[in-house]
Short mmCIF file of C-alpha atoms and ligand atoms in Angstrom, two decimals:
data_model
loop_
_atom_site.label_atom_id
_atom_site.label_comp_id
_atom_site.label_asym_id
_atom_site.label_seq_id
_atom_site.Cartn_x
_atom_site.Cartn_y
_atom_site.Cartn_z
CA UNK A 1 -1.94 121.58 31.33
CA UNK A 2 0.45 119.56 29.15
CA UNK A 3 3.89 119.07 30.71
CA UNK A 4 7.11 119.83 28.83
CA UNK A 5 9.20 116.73 27.97
CA UNK A 6 12.98 116.52 27.55
CA UNK A 7 14.48 113.45 25.87
CA UNK A 8 18.21 112.88 26.27
CA UNK A 9 19.69 110.16 24.08
CA UNK A 10 21.32 108.76 21.01
CA UNK A 11 20.87 109.23 17.28
CA UNK A 12 21.87 106.42 14.91
CA UNK A 13 21.79 105.74 11.25
CA UNK A 14 20.28 102.25 10.93
CA UNK A 15 21.42 99.85 8.23
CA UNK A 16 18.53 97.39 7.96
CA UNK A 17 19.40 94.04 6.34
CA UNK A 18 16.41 91.86 5.50
CA UNK A 19 17.62 88.29 5.90
CA UNK A 20 15.84 84.95 5.43
CA UNK A 21 16.78 83.79 8.98
CA UNK A 22 19.31 84.46 11.75
CA UNK A 23 22.50 82.67 10.70
CA UNK A 24 25.13 80.64 12.53
CA UNK A 25 28.67 81.73 13.54
CA UNK A 26 31.03 81.29 10.60
CA UNK A 27 28.18 81.22 8.07
CA UNK A 28 27.73 83.79 5.30
CA UNK A 29 24.24 84.52 4.03
CA UNK A 30 22.85 86.96 1.50
CA UNK A 31 20.49 89.76 2.49
CA UNK A 32 17.34 90.24 0.44
CA UNK A 33 17.48 94.04 0.76
CA UNK A 34 19.28 96.85 2.53
CA UNK A 35 17.63 100.06 3.74
CA UNK A 36 19.35 103.02 5.40
CA UNK A 37 17.00 104.84 7.78
CA UNK A 38 17.22 107.28 10.69
CA UNK A 39 17.04 105.58 14.09
CA UNK A 40 18.58 105.53 17.56
CA UNK A 41 16.46 104.96 20.65
CA UNK A 42 16.66 108.55 21.92
CA UNK A 43 15.73 110.10 18.59
CA UNK A 44 12.98 107.53 17.98
CA UNK A 45 11.42 108.29 21.36
CA UNK A 46 11.63 112.07 20.92
CA UNK A 47 10.17 111.93 17.39
CA UNK A 48 7.28 109.76 18.63
CA UNK A 49 6.40 112.37 21.26
CA UNK A 50 6.57 115.08 18.60
CA UNK A 51 4.33 113.13 16.19
CA UNK A 52 1.80 112.53 18.95
CA UNK A 53 1.57 116.27 19.65
CA UNK A 54 3.82 116.66 22.72
CA UNK A 55 5.90 119.66 23.75
CA UNK A 56 9.33 118.02 23.48
CA UNK A 57 13.03 118.91 23.43
CA UNK A 58 15.70 116.45 22.29
CA UNK A 59 19.37 116.57 23.24
CA UNK A 60 21.79 114.39 21.28
CA UNK A 61 25.19 114.21 19.59
CA UNK A 62 25.91 113.39 15.95
CA UNK A 63 29.25 112.93 14.19
CA UNK A 64 31.39 115.03 11.92
CA UNK A 65 30.56 113.07 8.76
CA UNK A 66 27.98 112.87 6.01
CA UNK A 67 25.56 110.98 8.27
CA UNK A 68 26.02 113.68 10.93
CA UNK A 69 25.01 116.40 8.48
CA UNK A 70 21.98 114.53 7.15
CA UNK A 71 20.93 113.51 10.67
CA UNK A 72 21.15 117.13 11.81
CA UNK A 73 18.86 118.12 8.90
CA UNK A 74 16.49 115.27 9.82
CA UNK A 75 16.12 116.54 13.38
CA UNK A 76 15.60 120.14 12.25
CA UNK A 77 12.97 118.91 9.76
CA UNK A 78 11.25 117.15 12.65
CA UNK A 79 11.07 120.45 14.52
CA UNK A 80 13.84 120.11 17.11
CA UNK A 81 15.95 122.98 18.49
CA UNK A 82 19.38 122.89 16.84
CA UNK A 83 21.12 124.17 19.97
CA UNK A 84 20.55 120.74 21.50
CA UNK A 85 21.90 118.83 18.49
CA UNK A 86 25.62 118.77 19.20
CA UNK A 87 28.11 117.79 16.50
CA UNK A 88 31.26 116.00 17.64
CA UNK A 89 34.40 117.24 15.89
CA UNK A 90 36.13 113.86 15.46
CA UNK A 91 33.82 110.89 15.90
CA UNK A 92 31.49 109.35 13.32
CA UNK A 93 27.73 109.34 13.78
CA UNK A 94 26.27 106.40 15.74
CA UNK A 95 25.43 103.51 13.46
CA UNK A 96 23.35 100.37 13.96
CA UNK A 97 23.32 97.18 11.94
CA UNK A 98 19.85 95.63 12.13
CA UNK A 99 19.15 92.09 10.97
CA UNK A 100 15.49 91.56 10.20
CA UNK A 101 13.82 88.19 9.56
CA UNK A 102 10.53 87.57 7.67
CA UNK A 103 8.80 87.14 11.07
CA UNK A 104 9.66 90.76 11.90
CA UNK A 105 12.18 89.71 14.58
CA UNK A 106 15.40 91.67 14.78
CA UNK A 107 18.92 91.62 16.16
CA UNK A 108 20.71 94.94 16.60
CA UNK A 109 24.41 95.84 16.87
CA UNK A 110 24.89 99.50 17.77
CA UNK A 111 28.16 101.41 17.45
CA UNK A 112 27.97 104.47 19.72
CA UNK A 113 30.28 106.78 17.73
CA UNK A 114 29.48 110.40 18.65
CA UNK A 115 26.75 109.23 21.07
CA UNK A 116 29.56 107.90 23.26
CA UNK A 117 30.96 111.42 23.59
CA UNK A 118 27.73 113.06 24.80
CA UNK A 119 29.18 114.22 28.10
CA UNK A 120 28.21 115.52 31.45
CA UNK A 121 29.86 118.81 30.42
CA UNK A 122 27.59 119.03 27.37
CA UNK A 123 24.60 118.78 29.72
CA UNK A 124 25.86 121.29 32.27
CA UNK A 125 26.44 123.83 29.47
CA UNK A 126 22.79 123.45 28.42
CA UNK A 127 21.35 123.29 31.91
CA UNK A 128 18.82 126.01 31.14
CA UNK A 129 16.87 123.59 28.91
CA UNK A 130 16.01 121.53 31.99
CA UNK A 131 14.17 124.52 33.47
CA UNK A 132 10.41 123.91 33.66
CA UNK A 133 10.43 120.36 32.32
CA UNK A 134 7.76 118.02 33.70
CA UNK A 135 8.96 114.76 32.15
CA UNK A 136 12.48 113.49 31.43
CA UNK A 137 13.23 110.45 29.25
CA UNK A 138 16.54 108.66 28.70
CA UNK A 139 18.12 105.30 27.71
CA UNK A 140 21.56 103.66 27.93
CA UNK A 141 23.09 104.17 24.46
CA UNK A 142 24.95 107.22 25.80
CA UNK A 143 27.60 107.26 28.58
CA UNK A 144 26.34 106.20 31.98
CA UNK A 145 27.59 109.32 33.89
CA UNK A 146 25.65 111.46 31.37
CA UNK A 147 22.48 109.47 32.06
CA UNK A 148 23.01 109.91 35.79
CA UNK A 149 23.54 113.69 35.51
CA UNK A 150 20.48 114.03 33.27
CA UNK A 151 18.34 112.19 35.80
CA UNK A 152 19.67 114.28 38.72
CA UNK A 153 19.09 117.54 36.84
CA UNK A 154 15.55 116.42 36.03
CA UNK A 155 14.87 115.49 39.65
CA UNK A 156 16.14 118.93 40.75
CA UNK A 157 13.33 120.34 38.59
CA UNK A 158 10.79 118.01 40.21
CA UNK A 159 10.26 116.24 36.86
CA UNK A 160 8.95 112.71 36.41
CA UNK A 161 11.80 110.53 35.10
CA UNK A 162 11.55 107.62 32.62
CA UNK A 163 14.46 105.25 32.04
CA UNK A 164 14.54 102.75 29.19
CA UNK A 165 17.39 100.45 30.40
CA UNK A 166 18.55 99.47 26.94
CA UNK A 167 21.08 98.03 26.32
CA UNK A 168 20.87 96.53 29.81
CA UNK A 169 23.78 97.10 32.21
CA UNK A 170 23.77 96.54 35.99
CA UNK A 171 22.11 99.54 37.64
CA UNK A 172 23.02 100.67 41.16
CA UNK A 173 20.21 101.46 43.67
CA UNK A 174 21.35 105.10 43.94
CA UNK A 175 20.59 105.51 40.22
CA UNK A 176 17.34 103.57 40.36
CA UNK A 177 16.08 105.76 43.19
CA UNK A 178 16.16 108.66 40.68
CA UNK A 179 13.81 106.76 38.36
CA UNK A 180 10.02 107.17 38.45
CA UNK A 181 9.30 104.78 35.57
CA UNK A 182 11.64 102.00 34.42
CA UNK A 183 10.58 100.55 31.06
CA UNK A 184 12.55 97.43 30.03
CA UNK A 185 11.37 94.86 27.51
CA UNK A 186 11.10 91.22 28.59
CA UNK A 187 14.69 90.39 27.55
CA UNK A 188 16.14 93.38 29.41
CA UNK A 189 14.00 92.73 32.51
CA UNK A 190 15.26 89.12 32.66
CA UNK A 191 18.90 90.19 32.27
CA UNK A 192 18.62 92.96 34.87
CA UNK A 193 16.80 90.90 37.52
CA UNK A 194 18.28 87.45 36.84
CA UNK A 195 14.75 85.96 36.77
CA UNK A 196 13.63 83.72 33.90
CA UNK A 197 10.24 84.53 32.40
CA UNK A 198 8.02 81.45 32.42
CA UNK A 199 4.73 83.03 33.42
CA UNK A 200 3.09 86.17 34.82
CA UNK A 201 4.26 85.24 38.30
CA UNK A 202 7.89 85.75 37.17
CA UNK A 203 7.09 89.13 35.61
CA UNK A 204 5.59 90.22 38.93
CA UNK A 205 8.76 89.09 40.74
CA UNK A 206 10.91 91.09 38.30
CA UNK A 207 8.80 94.20 38.91
CA UNK A 208 9.08 93.70 42.68
CA UNK A 209 12.88 93.60 42.42
CA UNK A 210 12.90 96.98 40.64
CA UNK A 211 10.46 98.45 43.19
CA UNK A 212 12.60 97.19 46.09
CA UNK A 213 15.62 98.87 44.49
CA UNK A 214 13.87 102.24 44.64
CA UNK A 215 12.08 102.62 41.29
CA UNK A 216 8.55 104.04 41.73
CA UNK A 217 6.79 102.41 38.76
CA UNK A 218 7.70 99.45 36.54
CA UNK A 219 6.42 98.83 33.00
CA UNK A 220 7.70 95.63 31.40
CA UNK A 221 6.85 95.36 27.70
CA UNK A 222 6.28 91.77 26.59
CA UNK A 223 6.19 91.99 22.78
CA UNK A 224 3.23 90.04 21.38
CA UNK A 225 2.20 89.19 24.98
CA UNK A 226 1.45 92.83 25.90
CA UNK A 227 2.71 94.54 29.03
CA UNK A 228 2.83 94.46 32.81
CA UNK A 229 2.67 97.54 35.04
CA UNK A 230 3.28 97.63 38.77
CA UNK A 231 3.78 100.18 41.52
CA UNK A 232 3.20 100.00 45.29
CA UNK A 233 -0.58 100.34 44.97
CA UNK A 234 -1.61 99.06 41.54
CA UNK A 235 -0.95 96.27 39.09
CA UNK A 236 -2.10 96.18 35.45
CA UNK A 237 -1.71 93.36 32.90
CA UNK A 238 -2.61 94.45 29.36
CA UNK A 239 -2.65 92.33 26.20
CA UNK A 240 -0.97 93.46 22.97
CA UNK A 241 -3.09 94.74 20.08
CA UNK A 242 -3.27 92.24 17.22
CA UNK A 243 -1.58 93.68 14.11
CA UNK A 244 0.28 92.33 11.09
CA UNK A 245 3.92 92.54 12.17
CA UNK A 246 6.45 93.65 9.53
CA UNK A 247 9.33 94.90 11.72
CA UNK A 248 9.49 95.18 15.52
CA UNK A 249 12.39 97.69 15.44
CA UNK A 250 11.57 100.83 17.47
CA UNK A 251 8.26 99.41 18.77
CA UNK A 252 9.67 99.86 22.29
CA UNK A 253 10.66 103.43 21.44
CA UNK A 254 7.18 104.21 20.12
CA UNK A 255 5.82 102.76 23.37
CA UNK A 256 8.17 104.97 25.44
CA UNK A 257 7.18 108.05 23.42
CA UNK A 258 3.50 107.23 23.88
CA UNK A 259 4.03 106.69 27.60
CA UNK A 260 5.88 110.01 28.02
CA UNK A 261 3.22 111.85 26.04
CA UNK A 262 0.34 110.27 27.99
CA UNK A 263 1.99 111.11 31.31
CA UNK A 264 2.56 114.69 30.13
CA UNK A 265 -1.23 114.98 29.78
CA UNK A 266 -1.83 113.72 33.35
CA UNK A 267 -4.13 110.96 32.10
CA UNK A 268 -4.97 107.96 34.35
CA UNK A 269 -2.29 105.28 34.11
CA UNK A 270 -4.52 102.66 32.45
CA UNK A 271 -5.37 105.12 29.68
CA UNK A 272 -1.71 106.13 29.30
CA UNK A 273 -0.65 102.48 28.97
CA UNK A 274 -3.31 101.76 26.36
CA UNK A 275 -2.21 104.78 24.34
CA UNK A 276 1.47 103.71 24.53
CA UNK A 277 0.51 100.12 23.72
CA UNK A 278 -1.23 101.34 20.55
CA UNK A 279 1.78 103.45 19.53
CA UNK A 280 4.07 100.43 19.98
CA UNK A 281 1.75 98.15 17.99
CA UNK A 282 1.53 100.58 15.06
CA UNK A 283 5.32 100.85 14.90
CA UNK A 284 5.55 97.12 14.16
CA UNK A 285 3.41 97.43 11.02
CA UNK A 286 6.04 99.25 8.94
CA UNK A 287 9.70 98.73 8.08
CA UNK A 288 12.47 100.72 9.79
CA UNK A 289 12.72 102.81 12.95
CA UNK A 290 11.65 106.40 12.27
CA UNK A 291 9.55 105.66 9.15
CA UNK A 292 7.39 103.41 11.37
CA UNK A 293 6.72 105.82 14.25
CA UNK A 294 3.00 106.68 14.36
CA UNK A 295 1.38 110.04 13.68
CA UNK A 296 -1.26 111.17 16.18
CA UNK A 297 -4.15 110.92 13.74
CA UNK A 298 -3.14 107.40 12.75
CA UNK A 299 -3.02 106.32 16.41
CA UNK A 300 -6.39 107.90 17.25
CA UNK A 301 -8.01 106.12 14.29
CA UNK A 302 -6.38 102.83 15.30
CA UNK A 303 -7.57 103.09 18.91
CA UNK A 304 -11.09 104.09 17.86
CA UNK A 305 -11.18 101.11 15.47
CA UNK A 306 -10.15 98.73 18.26
CA UNK A 307 -12.96 100.06 20.48
CA UNK A 308 -15.51 99.54 17.71
CA UNK A 309 -14.39 95.93 17.13
CA UNK A 310 -14.61 95.25 20.88
CA UNK A 311 -18.16 96.68 21.04
CA UNK A 312 -19.24 94.48 18.12
CA UNK A 313 -17.84 91.40 19.84
CA UNK A 314 -19.46 92.11 23.23
O1 LIG B 401 15.22 100.66 19.49
C1 LIG B 401 15.64 100.59 18.15
C2 LIG B 401 16.89 101.39 17.95
O2 LIG B 401 17.94 100.81 18.71
C3 LIG B 401 17.39 101.41 16.54
O3 LIG B 401 16.85 102.48 15.79
C4 LIG B 401 18.90 101.43 16.70
O4 LIG B 401 19.50 102.55 16.18
C5 LIG B 401 19.17 101.26 18.19
O5 LIG B 401 19.46 102.46 18.85
#
């Protein structure tokens, strides 16, 4: 039976500036285009699960401004329960400035706005939504005490917990012991463990540090180099799918959504990782966060196509 998923996290409006290259301090450059799209790690992850066919709830906070109203409509349109979309009375909606180069690389500055006011109290008032959940997903673009409460409430339900430690901040062992899956990208994993990535040996060391701090499973996403999974009994190194990269924004979120969905279906871990890997790859082939998140049919076709190519080669 499919498990119910609850995603707790941020909602941002993303201002995507296409630029010729990352520029230097003190330098002004012109953007080639500007697009305003819906984003925010929490929302991106929840919408991915929804598009893949999962049973998912999303709790977030938007601001008391025009963006807040349109974001609220966006989440309703995507099929989310409006009782979990809280509107802050004073703060503006979370906003991110995204610089995007022709190579598809990005740099993101996120302003928390209303996301920064998603409180422990907000969660406690909506405690009933935690009842019966099997999977809980969260990130760090909301206040830390809120993340901690969400994880504890999920553990009280016996749910499997997924933490995307982004943006990376030092995490205490008591928090990490509440985490079943930690999913950093290579930059976050290096910052959190203090280990420099030169080869697979270093990735393994990073994973071991997380495991020794109490996390049960570690998935480090490595961009075009694929991913590394490790727990106490198994280790998996998977390559990335080869696609034409347009924009890597939200690829990690699509991966997280795919991972949560796969786990909700109790599939074997290798299969779950392949599914998530495909979701992440597809998200890099289009511009913007939410416009790039894959639909289930699209992902199934993509994965079937990859299998066929492999058969032809072998
Ligand atoms: O992971 C990508 C997301 O990070 C963007 O949509 C941006 O809003 C930030 O939250």
